[in-house]
mmCIF file of C-alpha atoms in Angstrom:
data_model
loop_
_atom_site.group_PDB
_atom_site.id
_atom_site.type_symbol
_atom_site.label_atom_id
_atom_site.label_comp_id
_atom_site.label_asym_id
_atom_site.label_seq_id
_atom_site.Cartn_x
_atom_site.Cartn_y
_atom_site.Cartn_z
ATOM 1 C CA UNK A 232 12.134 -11.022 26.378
ATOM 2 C CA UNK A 233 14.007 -13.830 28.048
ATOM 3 C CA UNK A 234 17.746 -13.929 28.459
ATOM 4 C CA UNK A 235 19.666 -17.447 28.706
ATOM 5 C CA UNK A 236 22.177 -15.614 30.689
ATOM 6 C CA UNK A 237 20.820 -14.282 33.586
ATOM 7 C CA UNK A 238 20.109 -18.424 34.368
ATOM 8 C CA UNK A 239 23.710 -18.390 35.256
ATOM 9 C CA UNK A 240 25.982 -19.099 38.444
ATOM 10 C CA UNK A 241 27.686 -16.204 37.969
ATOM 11 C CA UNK A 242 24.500 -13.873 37.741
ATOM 12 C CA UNK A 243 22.468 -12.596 40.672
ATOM 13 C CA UNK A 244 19.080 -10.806 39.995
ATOM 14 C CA UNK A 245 18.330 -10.185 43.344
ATOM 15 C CA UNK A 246 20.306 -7.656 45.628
ATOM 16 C CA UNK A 247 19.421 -5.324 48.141
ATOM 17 C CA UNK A 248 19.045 -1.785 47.694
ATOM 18 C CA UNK A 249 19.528 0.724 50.259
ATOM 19 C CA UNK A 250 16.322 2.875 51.355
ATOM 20 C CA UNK A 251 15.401 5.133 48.878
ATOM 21 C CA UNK A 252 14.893 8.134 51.173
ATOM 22 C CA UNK A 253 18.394 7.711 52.098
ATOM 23 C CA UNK A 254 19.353 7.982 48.636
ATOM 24 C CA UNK A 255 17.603 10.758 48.342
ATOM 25 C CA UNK A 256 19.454 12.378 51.363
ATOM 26 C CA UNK A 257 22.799 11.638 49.657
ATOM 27 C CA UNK A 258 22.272 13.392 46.764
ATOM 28 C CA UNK A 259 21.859 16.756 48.958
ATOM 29 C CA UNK A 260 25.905 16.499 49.986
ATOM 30 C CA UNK A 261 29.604 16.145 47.653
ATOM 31 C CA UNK A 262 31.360 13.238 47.427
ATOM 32 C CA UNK A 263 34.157 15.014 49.430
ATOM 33 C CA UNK A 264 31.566 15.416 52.073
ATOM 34 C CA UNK A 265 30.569 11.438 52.240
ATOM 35 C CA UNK A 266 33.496 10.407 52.455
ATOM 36 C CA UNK A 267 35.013 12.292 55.446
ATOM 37 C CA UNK A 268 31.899 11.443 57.331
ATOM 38 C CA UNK A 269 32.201 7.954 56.239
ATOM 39 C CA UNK A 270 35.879 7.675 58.374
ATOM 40 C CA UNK A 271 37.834 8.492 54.989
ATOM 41 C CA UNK A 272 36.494 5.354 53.428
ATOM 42 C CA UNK A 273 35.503 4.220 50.208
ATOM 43 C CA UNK A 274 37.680 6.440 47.433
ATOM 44 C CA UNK A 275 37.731 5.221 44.690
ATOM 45 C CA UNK A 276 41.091 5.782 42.426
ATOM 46 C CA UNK A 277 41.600 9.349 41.813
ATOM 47 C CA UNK A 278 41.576 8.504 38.030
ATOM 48 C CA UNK A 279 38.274 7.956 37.665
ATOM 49 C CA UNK A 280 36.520 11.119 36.647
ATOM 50 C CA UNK A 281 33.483 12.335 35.032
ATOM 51 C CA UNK A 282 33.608 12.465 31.612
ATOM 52 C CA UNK A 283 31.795 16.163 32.236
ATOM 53 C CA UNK A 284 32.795 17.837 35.125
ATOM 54 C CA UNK A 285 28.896 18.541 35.268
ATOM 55 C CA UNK A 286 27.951 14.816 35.804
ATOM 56 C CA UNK A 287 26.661 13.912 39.150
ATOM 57 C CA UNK A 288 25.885 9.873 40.480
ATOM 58 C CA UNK A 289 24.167 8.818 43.274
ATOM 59 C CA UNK A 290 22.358 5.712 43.540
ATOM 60 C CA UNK A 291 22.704 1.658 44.325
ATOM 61 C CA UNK A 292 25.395 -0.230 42.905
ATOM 62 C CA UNK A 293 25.204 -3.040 40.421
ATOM 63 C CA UNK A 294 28.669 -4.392 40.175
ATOM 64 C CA UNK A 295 29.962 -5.753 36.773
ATOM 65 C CA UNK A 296 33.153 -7.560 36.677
ATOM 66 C CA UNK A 297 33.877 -7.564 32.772
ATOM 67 C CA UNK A 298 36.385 -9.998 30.570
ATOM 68 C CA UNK A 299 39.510 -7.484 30.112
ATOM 69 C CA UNK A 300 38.745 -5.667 26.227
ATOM 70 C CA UNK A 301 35.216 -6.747 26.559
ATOM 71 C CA UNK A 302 32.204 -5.519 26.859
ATOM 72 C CA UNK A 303 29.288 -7.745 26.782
ATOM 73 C CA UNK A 304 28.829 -8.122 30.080
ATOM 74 C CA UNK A 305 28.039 -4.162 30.224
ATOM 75 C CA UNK A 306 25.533 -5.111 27.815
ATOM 76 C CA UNK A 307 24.162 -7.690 29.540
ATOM 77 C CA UNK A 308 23.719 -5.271 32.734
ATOM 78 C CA UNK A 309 22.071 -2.902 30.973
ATOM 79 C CA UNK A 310 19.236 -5.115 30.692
ATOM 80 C CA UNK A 311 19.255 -6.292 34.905
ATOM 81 C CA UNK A 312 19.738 -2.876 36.397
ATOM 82 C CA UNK A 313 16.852 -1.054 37.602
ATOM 83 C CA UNK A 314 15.898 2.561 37.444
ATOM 84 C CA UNK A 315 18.569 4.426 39.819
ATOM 85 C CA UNK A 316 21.000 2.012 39.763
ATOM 86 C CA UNK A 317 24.504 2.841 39.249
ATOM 87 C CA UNK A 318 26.916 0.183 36.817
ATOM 88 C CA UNK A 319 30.102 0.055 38.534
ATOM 89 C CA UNK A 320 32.678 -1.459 36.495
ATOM 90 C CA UNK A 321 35.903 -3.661 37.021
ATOM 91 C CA UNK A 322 37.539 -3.699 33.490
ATOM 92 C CA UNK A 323 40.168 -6.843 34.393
ATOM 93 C CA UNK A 324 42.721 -4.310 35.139
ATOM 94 C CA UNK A 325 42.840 -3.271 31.082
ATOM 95 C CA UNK A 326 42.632 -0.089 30.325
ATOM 96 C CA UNK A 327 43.730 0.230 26.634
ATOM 97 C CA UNK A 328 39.902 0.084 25.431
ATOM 98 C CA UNK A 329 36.455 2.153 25.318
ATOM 99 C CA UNK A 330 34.110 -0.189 27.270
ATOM 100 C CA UNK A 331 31.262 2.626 26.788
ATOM 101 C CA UNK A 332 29.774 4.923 23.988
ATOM 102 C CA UNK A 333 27.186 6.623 22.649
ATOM 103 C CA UNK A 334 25.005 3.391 21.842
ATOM 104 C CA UNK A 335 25.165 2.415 25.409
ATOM 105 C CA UNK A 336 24.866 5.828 27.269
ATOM 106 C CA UNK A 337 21.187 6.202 25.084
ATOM 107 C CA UNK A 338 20.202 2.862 26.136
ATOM 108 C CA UNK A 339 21.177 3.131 29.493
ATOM 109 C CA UNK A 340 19.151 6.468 29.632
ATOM 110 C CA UNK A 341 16.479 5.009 28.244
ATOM 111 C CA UNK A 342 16.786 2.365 31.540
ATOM 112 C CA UNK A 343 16.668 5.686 33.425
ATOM 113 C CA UNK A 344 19.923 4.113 35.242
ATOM 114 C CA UNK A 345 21.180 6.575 37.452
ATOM 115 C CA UNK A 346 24.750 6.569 36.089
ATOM 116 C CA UNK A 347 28.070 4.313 35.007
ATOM 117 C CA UNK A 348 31.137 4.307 37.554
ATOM 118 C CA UNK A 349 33.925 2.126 35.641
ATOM 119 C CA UNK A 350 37.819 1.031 36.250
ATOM 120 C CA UNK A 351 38.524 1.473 32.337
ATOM 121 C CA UNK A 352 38.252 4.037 29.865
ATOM 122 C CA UNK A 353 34.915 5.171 27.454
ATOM 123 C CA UNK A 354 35.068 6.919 24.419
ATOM 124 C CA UNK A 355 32.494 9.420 22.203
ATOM 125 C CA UNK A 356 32.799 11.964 24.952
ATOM 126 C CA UNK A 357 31.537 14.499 23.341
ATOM 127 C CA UNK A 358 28.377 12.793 22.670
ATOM 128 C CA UNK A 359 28.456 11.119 25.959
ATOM 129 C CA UNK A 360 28.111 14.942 27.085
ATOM 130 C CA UNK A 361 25.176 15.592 24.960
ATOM 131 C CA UNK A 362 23.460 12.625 26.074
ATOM 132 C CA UNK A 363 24.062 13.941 29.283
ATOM 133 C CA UNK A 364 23.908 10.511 30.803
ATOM 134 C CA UNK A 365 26.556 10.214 33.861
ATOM 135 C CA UNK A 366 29.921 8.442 33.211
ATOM 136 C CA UNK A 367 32.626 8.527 35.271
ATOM 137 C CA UNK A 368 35.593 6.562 33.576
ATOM 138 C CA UNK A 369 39.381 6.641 34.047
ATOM 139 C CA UNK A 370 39.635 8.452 30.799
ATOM 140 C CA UNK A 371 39.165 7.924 27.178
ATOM 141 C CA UNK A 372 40.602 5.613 24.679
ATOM 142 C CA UNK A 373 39.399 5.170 21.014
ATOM 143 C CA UNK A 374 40.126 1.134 20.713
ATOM 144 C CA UNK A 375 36.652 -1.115 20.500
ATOM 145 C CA UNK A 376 36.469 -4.202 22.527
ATOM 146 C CA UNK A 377 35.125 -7.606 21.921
ATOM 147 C CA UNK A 378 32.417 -9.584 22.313
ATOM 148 C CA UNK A 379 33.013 -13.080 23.306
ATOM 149 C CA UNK A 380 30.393 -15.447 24.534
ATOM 150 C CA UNK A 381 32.707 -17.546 25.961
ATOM 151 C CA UNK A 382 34.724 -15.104 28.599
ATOM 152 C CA UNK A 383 33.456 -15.141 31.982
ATOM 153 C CA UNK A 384 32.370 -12.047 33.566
ATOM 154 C CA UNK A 385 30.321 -11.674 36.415
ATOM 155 C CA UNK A 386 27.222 -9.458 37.553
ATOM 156 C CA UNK A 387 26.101 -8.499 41.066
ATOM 157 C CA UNK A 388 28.944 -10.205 42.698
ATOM 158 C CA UNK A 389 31.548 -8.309 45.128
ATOM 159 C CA UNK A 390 34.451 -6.645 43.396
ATOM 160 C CA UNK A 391 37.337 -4.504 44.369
ATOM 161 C CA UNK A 392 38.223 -1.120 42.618
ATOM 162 C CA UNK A 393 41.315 -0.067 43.967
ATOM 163 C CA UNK A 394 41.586 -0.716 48.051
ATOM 164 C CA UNK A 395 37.974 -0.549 47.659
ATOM 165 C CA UNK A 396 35.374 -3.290 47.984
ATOM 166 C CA UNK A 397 32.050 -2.666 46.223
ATOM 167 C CA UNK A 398 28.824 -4.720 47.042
ATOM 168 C CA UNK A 399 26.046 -4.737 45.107
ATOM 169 C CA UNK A 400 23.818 -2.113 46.802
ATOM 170 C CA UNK A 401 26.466 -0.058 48.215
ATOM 171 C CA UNK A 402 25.734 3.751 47.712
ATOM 172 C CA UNK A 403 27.913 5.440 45.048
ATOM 173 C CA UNK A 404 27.812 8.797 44.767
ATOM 174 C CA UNK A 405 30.100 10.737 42.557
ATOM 175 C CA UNK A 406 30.906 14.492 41.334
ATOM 176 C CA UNK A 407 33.644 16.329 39.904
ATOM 177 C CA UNK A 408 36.031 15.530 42.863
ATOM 178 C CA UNK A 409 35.926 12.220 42.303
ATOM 179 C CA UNK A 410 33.706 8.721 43.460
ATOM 180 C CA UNK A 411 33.070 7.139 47.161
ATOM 181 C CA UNK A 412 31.186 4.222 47.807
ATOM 182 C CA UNK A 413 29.138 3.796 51.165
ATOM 183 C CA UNK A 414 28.828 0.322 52.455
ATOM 184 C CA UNK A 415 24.811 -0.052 53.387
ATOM 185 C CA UNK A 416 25.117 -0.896 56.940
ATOM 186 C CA UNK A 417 27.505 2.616 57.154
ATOM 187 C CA UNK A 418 24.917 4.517 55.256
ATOM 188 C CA UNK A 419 22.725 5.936 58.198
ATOM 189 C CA UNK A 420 25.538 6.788 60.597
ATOM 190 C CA UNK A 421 27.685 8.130 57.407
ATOM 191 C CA UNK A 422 24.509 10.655 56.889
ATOM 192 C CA UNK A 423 23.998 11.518 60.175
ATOM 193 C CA UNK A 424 28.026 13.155 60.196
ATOM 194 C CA UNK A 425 27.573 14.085 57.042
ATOM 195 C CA UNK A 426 24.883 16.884 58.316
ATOM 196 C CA UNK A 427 26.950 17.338 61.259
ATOM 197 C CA UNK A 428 30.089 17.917 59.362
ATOM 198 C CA UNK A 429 28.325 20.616 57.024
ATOM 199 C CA UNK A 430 26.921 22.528 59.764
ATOM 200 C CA UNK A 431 30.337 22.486 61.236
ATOM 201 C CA UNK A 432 31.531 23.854 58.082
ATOM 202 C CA UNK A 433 29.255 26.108 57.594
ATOM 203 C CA UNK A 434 30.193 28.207 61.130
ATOM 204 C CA UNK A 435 34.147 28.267 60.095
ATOM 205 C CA UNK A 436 33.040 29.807 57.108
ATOM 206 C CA UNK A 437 31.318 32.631 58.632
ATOM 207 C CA UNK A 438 34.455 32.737 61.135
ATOM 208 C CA UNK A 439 36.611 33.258 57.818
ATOM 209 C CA UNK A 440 34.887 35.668 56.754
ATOM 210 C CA UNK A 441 34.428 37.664 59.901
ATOM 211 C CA UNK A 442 38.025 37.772 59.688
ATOM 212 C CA UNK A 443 39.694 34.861 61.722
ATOM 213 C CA UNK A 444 42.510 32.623 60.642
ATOM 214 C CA UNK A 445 42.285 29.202 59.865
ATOM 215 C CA UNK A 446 45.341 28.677 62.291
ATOM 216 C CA UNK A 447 43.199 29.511 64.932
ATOM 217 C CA UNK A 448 39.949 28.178 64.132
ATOM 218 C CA UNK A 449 41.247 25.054 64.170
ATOM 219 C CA UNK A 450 43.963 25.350 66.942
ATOM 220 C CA UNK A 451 46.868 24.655 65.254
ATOM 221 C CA UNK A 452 48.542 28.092 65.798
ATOM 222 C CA UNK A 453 51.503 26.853 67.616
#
């Protein structure tokens, strides 16, 4: 099947993914946990929550920057993203629409995409959770959007969510705290504290519970 838009300016095909083992070694750690060890970097807006508190992203990014109340450009990324990949979605700043449903969740599990990330609201959440396909929207609105040929969007170009640039590529992993994206070039260094920081956890947890106080633990009993 050949598609006259991915012959397009404003398309890329191409991007670079991070290494798959260090995907992998994402998924083993929360959001929360990412992004201390990434220097506090990379929240994205505290509105944007699973759907299910259940649902759980981590993978690559493929950016979409979509026409505000329309959602053919989601449709169009369906078809580029690659198994793993995670759609992350700038709605235009227009929220007052469901950009995702049922019809796109089952194709994008079909895909086996790893999971949608998106700066707008969704709506069939209910079947969303039965799909059990990850979204991770800024709520839910009942309005349909529009399809219209002729509004420009953009694929696998840099956006901003929030104060945070996304890249295509960038990790995104999210959970029921919330989303944080992990620049590539930060990845290895962000894992490497984020076993550090976990281990470090780990001990002033068994210090709790072998009865000291926080206050002290962490020296601020003064």
């Amino acid at each position: 099947m050949t598609y006259p838009f991915i012959d397009s300016a404003y398309v890329s095909t191409s991007i670079e993914r991070p290494d798959a083992e260090r995907v992998r070694a994402a998924r083993a750690f929360p959001a929360a946990t990412l992004l201390e060890a990434n220097g506090k970097r990379g929240a994205l807006p505290s509105q944007i929550k699973p759907v299910n508190p259940k649902f759980r992203v981590c993978g690559p990014a493929v950016t979409v920057h979509s026409p505000p109340g329309d959602n053919l450009w989601l449709h169009r990324a369906l078809v580029l993203a690659q198994p793993g990949d995670v759609l992350v979605v700038y709605t235009s700043d227009f929220h007052e629409a469901g950009y995702w449903g049922e019809v796109m969740s089952t194709a994008a599990r079909r895909r086996n995409i790893a999971g949608l990330v998106i700066d707008g609201c969704v709506r069939d959440a209910d079947l969303l959770t039965e799909i059990g396909f990850p979204v991770f929207a800024r709520g839910l609105c009942i309005r349909g959007t529009s399809k219209d040929f002729a509004a420009r969007g953009w694929i696998n170009h840099p956006l901003r969510i929030g104060e945070v640039p996304v890249r295509p590529g960038d990790l995104v992993v999210g959970d029921a705290d919330g989303v944080v994206v992990v620049a590539q070039e930060a990845l290895g260094a962000t894992l490497d504290a984020a076993r550090e920081r976990e281990a470090q956890e780990a001990n002033i947890i068994e210090r709790i519970s072998n009865g000291e106080a926080t206050l002290d633990i962490y020296g601020w009993n003064r």
